[in-house]
Tab-separated table of C-alpha atoms and ligand atoms in Angstrom:
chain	number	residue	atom	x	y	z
A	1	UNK	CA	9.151	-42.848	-121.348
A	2	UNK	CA	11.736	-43.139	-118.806
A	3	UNK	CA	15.147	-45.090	-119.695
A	4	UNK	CA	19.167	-44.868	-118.830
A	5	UNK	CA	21.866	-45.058	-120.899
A	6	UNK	CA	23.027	-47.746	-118.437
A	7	UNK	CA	20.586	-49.960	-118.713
A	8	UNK	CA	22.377	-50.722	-121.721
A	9	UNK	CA	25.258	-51.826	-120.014
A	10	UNK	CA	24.115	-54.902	-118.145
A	11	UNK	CA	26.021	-57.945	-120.050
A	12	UNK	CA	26.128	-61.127	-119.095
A	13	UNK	CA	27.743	-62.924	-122.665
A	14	UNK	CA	26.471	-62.537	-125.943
A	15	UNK	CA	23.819	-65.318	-125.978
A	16	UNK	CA	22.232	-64.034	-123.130
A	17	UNK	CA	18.823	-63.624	-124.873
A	18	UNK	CA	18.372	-60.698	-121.695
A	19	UNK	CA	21.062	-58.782	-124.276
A	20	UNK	CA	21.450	-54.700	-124.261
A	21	UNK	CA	19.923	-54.864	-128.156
A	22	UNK	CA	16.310	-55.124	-126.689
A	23	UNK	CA	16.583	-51.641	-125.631
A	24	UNK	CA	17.672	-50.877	-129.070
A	25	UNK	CA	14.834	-52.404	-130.971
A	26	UNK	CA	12.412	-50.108	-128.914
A	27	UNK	CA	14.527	-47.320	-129.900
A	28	UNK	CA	13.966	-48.282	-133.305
A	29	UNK	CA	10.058	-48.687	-133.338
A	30	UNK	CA	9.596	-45.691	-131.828
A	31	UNK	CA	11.495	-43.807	-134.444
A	32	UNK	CA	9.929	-45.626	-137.257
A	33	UNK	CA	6.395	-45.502	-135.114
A	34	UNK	CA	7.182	-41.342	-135.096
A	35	UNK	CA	6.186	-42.343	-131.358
A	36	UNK	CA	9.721	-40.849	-130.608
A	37	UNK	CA	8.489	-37.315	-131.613
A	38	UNK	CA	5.561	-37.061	-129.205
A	39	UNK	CA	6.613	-38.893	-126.445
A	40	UNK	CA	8.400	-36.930	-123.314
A	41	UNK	CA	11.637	-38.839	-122.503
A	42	UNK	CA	13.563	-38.452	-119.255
A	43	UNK	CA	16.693	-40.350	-117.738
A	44	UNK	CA	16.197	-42.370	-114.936
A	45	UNK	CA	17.781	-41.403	-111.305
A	46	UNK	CA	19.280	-44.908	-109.394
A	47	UNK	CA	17.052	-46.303	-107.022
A	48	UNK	CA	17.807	-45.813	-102.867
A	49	UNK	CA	18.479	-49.192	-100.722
A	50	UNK	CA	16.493	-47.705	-98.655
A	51	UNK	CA	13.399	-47.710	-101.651
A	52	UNK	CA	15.008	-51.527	-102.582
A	53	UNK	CA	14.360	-52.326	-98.839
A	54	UNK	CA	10.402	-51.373	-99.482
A	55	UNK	CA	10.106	-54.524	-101.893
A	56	UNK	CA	13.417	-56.712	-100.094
A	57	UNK	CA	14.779	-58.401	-97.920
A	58	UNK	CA	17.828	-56.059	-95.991
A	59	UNK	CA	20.425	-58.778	-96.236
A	60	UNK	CA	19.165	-60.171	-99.926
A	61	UNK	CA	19.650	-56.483	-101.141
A	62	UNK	CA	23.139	-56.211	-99.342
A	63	UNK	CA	24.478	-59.169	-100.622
A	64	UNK	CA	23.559	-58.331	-104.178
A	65	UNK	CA	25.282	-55.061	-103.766
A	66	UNK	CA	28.180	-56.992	-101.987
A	67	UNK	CA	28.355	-59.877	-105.152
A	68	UNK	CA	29.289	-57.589	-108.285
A	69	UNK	CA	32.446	-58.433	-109.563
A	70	UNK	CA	35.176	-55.848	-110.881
A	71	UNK	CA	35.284	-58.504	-113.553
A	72	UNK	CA	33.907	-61.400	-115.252
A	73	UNK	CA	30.596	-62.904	-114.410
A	74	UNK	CA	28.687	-64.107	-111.113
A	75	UNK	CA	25.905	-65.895	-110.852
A	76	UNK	CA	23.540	-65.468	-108.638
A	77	UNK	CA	20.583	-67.637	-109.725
A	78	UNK	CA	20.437	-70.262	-112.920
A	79	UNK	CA	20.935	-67.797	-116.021
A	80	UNK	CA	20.593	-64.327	-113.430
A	81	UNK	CA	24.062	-63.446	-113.630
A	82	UNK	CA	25.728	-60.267	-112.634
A	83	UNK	CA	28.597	-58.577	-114.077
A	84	UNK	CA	30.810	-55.178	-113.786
A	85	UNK	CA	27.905	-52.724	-114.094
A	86	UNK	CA	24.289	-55.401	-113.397
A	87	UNK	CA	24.141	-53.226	-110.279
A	88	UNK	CA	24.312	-50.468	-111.853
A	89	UNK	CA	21.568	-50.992	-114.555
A	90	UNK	CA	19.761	-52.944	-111.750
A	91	UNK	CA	19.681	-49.458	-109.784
A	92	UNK	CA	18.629	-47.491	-113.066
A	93	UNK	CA	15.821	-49.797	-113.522
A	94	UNK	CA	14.193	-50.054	-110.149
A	95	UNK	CA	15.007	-46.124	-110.241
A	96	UNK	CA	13.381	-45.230	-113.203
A	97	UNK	CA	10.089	-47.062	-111.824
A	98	UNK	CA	10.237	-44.465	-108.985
A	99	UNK	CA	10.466	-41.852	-110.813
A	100	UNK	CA	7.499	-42.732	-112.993
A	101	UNK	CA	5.640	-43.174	-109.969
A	102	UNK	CA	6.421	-39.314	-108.674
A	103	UNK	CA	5.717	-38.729	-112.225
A	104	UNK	CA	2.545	-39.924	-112.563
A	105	UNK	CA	1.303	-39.289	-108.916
A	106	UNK	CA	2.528	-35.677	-108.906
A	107	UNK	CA	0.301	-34.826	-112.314
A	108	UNK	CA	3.569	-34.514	-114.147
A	109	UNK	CA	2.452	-37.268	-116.843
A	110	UNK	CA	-0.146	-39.476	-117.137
A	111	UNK	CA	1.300	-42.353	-118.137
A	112	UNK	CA	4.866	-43.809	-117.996
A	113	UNK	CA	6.659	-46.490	-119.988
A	114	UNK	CA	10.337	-47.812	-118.278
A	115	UNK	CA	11.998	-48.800	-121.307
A	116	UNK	CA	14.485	-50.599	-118.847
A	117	UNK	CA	16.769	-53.613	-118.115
A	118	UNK	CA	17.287	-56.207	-116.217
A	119	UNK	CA	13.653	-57.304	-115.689
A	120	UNK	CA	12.151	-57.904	-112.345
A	121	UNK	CA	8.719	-60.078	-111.846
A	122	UNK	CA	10.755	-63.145	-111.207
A	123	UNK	CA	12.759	-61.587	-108.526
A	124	UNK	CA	11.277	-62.210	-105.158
A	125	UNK	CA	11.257	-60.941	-101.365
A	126	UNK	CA	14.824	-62.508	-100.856
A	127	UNK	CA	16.118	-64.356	-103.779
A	128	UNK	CA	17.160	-63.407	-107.378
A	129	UNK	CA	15.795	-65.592	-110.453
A	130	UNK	CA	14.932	-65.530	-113.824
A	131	UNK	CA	16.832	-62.243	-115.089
A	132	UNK	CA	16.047	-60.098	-112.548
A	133	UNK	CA	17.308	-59.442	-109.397
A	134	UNK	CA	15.241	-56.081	-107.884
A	135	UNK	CA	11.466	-56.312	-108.780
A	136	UNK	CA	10.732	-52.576	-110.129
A	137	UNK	CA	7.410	-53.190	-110.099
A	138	UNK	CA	6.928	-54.287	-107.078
A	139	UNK	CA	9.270	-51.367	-105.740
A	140	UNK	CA	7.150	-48.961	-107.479
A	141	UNK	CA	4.265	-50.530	-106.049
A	142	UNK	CA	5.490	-50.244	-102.080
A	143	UNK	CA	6.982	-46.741	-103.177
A	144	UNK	CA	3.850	-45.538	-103.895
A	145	UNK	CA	2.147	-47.114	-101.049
A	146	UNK	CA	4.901	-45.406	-98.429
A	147	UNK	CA	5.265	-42.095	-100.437
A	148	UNK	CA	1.582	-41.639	-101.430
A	149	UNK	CA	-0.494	-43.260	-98.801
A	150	UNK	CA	-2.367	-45.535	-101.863
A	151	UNK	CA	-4.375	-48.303	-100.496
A	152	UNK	CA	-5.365	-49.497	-103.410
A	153	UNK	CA	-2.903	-50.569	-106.340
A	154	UNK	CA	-3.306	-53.166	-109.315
A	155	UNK	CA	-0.766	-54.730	-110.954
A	156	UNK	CA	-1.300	-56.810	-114.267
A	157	UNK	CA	1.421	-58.613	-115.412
A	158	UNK	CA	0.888	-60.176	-119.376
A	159	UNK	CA	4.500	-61.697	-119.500
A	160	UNK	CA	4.092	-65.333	-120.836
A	161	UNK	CA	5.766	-66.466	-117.499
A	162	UNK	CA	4.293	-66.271	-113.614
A	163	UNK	CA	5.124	-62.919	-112.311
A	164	UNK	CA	5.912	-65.372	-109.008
A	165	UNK	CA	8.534	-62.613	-107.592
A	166	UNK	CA	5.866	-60.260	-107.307
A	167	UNK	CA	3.253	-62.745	-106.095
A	168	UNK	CA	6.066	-63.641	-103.338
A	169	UNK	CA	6.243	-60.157	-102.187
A	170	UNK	CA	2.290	-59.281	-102.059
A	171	UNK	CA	0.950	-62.149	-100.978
A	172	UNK	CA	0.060	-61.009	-97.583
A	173	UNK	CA	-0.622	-57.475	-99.398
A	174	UNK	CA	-4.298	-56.849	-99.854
A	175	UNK	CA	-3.563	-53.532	-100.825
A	176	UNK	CA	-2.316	-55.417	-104.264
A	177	UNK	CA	-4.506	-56.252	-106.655
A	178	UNK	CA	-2.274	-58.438	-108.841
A	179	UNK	CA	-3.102	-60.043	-112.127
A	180	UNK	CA	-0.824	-62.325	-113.510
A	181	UNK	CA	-1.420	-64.185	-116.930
A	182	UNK	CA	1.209	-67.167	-118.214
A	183	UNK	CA	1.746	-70.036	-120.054
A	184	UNK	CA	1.574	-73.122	-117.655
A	185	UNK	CA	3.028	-75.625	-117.071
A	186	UNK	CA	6.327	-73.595	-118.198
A	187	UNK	CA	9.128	-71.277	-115.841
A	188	UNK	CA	9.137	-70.810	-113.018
A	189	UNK	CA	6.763	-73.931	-112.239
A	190	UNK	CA	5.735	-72.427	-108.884
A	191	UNK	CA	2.672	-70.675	-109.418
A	192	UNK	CA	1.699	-69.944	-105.960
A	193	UNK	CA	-2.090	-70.938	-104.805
A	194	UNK	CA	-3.236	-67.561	-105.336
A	195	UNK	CA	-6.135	-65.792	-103.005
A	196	UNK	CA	-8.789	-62.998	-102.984
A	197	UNK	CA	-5.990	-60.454	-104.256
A	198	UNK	CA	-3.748	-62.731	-106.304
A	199	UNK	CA	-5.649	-63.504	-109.447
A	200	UNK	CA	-3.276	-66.310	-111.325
A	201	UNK	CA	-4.382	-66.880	-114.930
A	202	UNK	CA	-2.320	-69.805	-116.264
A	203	UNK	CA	-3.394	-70.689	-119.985
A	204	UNK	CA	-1.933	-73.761	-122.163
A	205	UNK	CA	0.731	-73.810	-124.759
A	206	UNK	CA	-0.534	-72.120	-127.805
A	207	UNK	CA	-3.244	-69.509	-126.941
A	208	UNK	CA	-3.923	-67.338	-129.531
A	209	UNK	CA	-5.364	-63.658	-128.622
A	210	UNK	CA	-8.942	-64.380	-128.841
A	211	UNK	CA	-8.830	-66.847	-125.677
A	212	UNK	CA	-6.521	-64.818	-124.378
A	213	UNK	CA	-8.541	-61.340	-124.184
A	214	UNK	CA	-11.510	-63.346	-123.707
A	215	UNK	CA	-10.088	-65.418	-120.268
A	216	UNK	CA	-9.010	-61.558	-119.102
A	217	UNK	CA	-12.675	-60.082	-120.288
A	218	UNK	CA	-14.104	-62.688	-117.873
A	219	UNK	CA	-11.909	-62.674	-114.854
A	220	UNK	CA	-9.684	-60.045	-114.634
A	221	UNK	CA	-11.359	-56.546	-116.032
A	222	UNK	CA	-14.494	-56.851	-113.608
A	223	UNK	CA	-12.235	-57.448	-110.671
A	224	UNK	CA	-10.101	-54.362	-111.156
A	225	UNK	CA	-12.984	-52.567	-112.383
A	226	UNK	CA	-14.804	-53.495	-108.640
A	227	UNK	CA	-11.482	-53.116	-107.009
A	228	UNK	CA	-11.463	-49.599	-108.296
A	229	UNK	CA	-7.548	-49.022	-107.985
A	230	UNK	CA	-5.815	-45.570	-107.267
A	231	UNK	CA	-3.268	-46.749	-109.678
A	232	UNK	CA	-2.464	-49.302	-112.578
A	233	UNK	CA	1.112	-50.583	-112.697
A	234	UNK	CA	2.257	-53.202	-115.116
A	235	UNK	CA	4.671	-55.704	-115.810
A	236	UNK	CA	4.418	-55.416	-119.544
A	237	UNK	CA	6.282	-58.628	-120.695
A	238	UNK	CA	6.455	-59.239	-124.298
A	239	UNK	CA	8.052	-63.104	-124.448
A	240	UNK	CA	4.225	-63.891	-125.272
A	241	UNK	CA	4.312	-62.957	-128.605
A	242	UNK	CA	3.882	-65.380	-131.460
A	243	UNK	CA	7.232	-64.522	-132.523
A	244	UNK	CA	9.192	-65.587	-129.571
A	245	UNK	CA	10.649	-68.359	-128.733
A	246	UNK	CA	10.681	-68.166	-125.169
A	247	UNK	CA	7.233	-68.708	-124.572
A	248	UNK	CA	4.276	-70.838	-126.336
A	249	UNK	CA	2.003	-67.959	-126.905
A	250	UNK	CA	0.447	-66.940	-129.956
A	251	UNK	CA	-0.127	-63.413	-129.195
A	252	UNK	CA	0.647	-60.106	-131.341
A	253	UNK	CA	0.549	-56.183	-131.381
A	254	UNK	CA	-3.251	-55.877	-131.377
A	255	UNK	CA	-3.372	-58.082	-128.980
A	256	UNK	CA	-1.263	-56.365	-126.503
A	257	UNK	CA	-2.399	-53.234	-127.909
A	258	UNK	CA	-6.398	-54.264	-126.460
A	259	UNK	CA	-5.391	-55.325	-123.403
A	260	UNK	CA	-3.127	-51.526	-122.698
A	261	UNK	CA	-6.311	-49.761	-123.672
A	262	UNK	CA	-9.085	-51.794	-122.024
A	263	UNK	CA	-6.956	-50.954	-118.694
A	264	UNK	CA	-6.761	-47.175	-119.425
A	265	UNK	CA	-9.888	-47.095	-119.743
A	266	UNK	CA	-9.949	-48.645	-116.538
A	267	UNK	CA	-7.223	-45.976	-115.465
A	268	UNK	CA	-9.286	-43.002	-116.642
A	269	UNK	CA	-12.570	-44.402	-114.791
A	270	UNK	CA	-10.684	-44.822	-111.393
A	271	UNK	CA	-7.594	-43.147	-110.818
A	272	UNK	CA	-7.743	-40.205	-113.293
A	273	UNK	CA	-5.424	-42.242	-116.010
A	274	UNK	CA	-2.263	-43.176	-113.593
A	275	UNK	CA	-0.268	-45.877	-115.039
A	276	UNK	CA	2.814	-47.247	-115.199
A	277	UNK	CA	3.987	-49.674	-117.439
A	278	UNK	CA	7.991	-51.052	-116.737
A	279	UNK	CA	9.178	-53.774	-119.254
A	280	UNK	CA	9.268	-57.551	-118.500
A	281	UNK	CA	10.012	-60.338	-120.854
A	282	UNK	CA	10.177	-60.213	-124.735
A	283	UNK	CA	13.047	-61.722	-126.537
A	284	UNK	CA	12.080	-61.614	-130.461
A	285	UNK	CA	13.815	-58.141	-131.214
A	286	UNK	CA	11.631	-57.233	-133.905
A	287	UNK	CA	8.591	-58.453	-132.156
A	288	UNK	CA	9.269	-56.911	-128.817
A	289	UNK	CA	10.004	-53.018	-131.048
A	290	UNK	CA	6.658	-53.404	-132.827
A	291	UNK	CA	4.532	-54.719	-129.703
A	292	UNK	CA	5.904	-51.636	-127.288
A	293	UNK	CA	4.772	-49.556	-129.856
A	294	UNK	CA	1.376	-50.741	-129.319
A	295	UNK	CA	1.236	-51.105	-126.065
A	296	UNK	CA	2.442	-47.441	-125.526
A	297	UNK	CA	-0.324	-46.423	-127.953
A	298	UNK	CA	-2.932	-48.688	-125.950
A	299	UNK	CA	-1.622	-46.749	-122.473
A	300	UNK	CA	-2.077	-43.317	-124.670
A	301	UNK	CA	-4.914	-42.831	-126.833
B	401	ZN	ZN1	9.069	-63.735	-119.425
């Protein structure tokens, strides 16, 4: 698991639901899960401009860098605010995905989990939205396409919203395979048309987990499996948990906990278990703790 201590310190008023405690309630489960005594843990290194400028646009990632205030609150996008030290965790959490790719492709690990904040999916080529404001998936994604020479990545993204930042920045990509299940109609309401390589799966208000796994049995897992990826990165956003309000899901730890294992075993078939997982959505403290747990365990076992 790969984190920073400043990840914590992104703070943007304290009914942001995007709050530092989220980090915290992972730290939790993974003591009480005894997760925390297995687990390798390792602190995150900031992310380059120039490895931003592999996922961004030059002048979107400049003027991000040029917006943070010494103090108080800006706001770049409705509810994607930045304050002192945003950048900063911002940096952390695109950096950490990095890492976990050198990680991962150097035989170091086989799996990593970015237990970091802000988010990213929403975040596309040139604009901030939704939380995030540097997609670290889709930086780990061109980083190990420009560092590795892969030609073949997927990316599945079970957050209950569109993952539309990273559909923005792949969607001329065929070298991205990327999945993205959400509740629709719901944020961001632009669910792009999808193609060959950009498999949208938008599902109603309340789906529970048997439609749910069933809908990804039937048009996701025989796509990846044929698409036979050199490595699985995902967007592992827990806002579709029953639990949480911020979505109309009605999904929960086994549930998350199926889908992590059905693709490591799609990991271990094709690209000799590489994954990495960074985390998305998932508001419901207590629910986002336990359902890490189980999707770490999913990625593991
Ligand atoms: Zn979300």
């Amino acid at each position: 698991m790969i984190s920073h201590p400043s990840c914590g310190f992104h703070e943007v008023g304290d009914d942001h639901p995007e709050s530092p405690n989220r980090l915290h309630a992972i730290n939790d489960q993974l003591i009480a899960s005894r997760l925390d005594a297995i687990i390798d843990k390792q602190q995150a290194t900031q992310a380059t401009k120039e490895q931003l400028y592999l996922a961004h646009d030059k002048a979107y990632v400049d003027s991000v860098f040029a917006s943070v205030p010494e103090q108080g609150i800006v706001e770049l996008a409705p509810d994607t605010q930045l304050g002192p030290r945003s950048l900063e965790a911002a940096l952390y959490a695109a950096g950490a995905n990095v890492m976990a790719v050198d990680l991962v492709m150097q035989g170091k690990a086989q799996q990593a989990f970015c237990a970091v904040r802000p988010p990213g999916h929403h975040a596309e080529y040139a604009k901030a939205m939704g939380f995030c404001f540097f997609n670290n998936i889709a930086v780990a994604a061109h980083y190990a396409m420009a560092q590795y020479g892969l030609e073949r990545i997927a990316v599945i993204d079970f957050d209950v919203h569109h993952g539309n930042g990273t559909e923005n920045i792949f969607f001329d990509d065929e070298r991205v395979l990327f999945c993205s299940s959400f509740e629709s109609p719901f944020f961001p309401y632009n669910m792009g048309p999808g193609n060959e390589h950009i498999l949208n799966l938008p599902m109603p208000a309340g789906t529970y987990g048997d439609e749910f796994m069933q809908a990804i049995g039937d048009k996701w897992l025989p796509k990846i499996d044929a698409f036979a990826p050199q490595l699985i990165l995902i967007s592992a956003g827990f806002d579709s948990h029953y639990e949480d309000d911020m979505g109309h899901f009605n999904l929960v730890e086994t549930d998350f906990h199926w889908l992590s294992a059905e693709l490591k075993k799609l990991a271990v078939k094709h690209c000799d278990n590489k994954i990495v997982a960074t985390l998305e959505g998932g508001y419901a403290l207590n629910a986002l703790g336990r359902s890490v747990i189980a999707h770490i365990k999913g990625i593991m076992e």
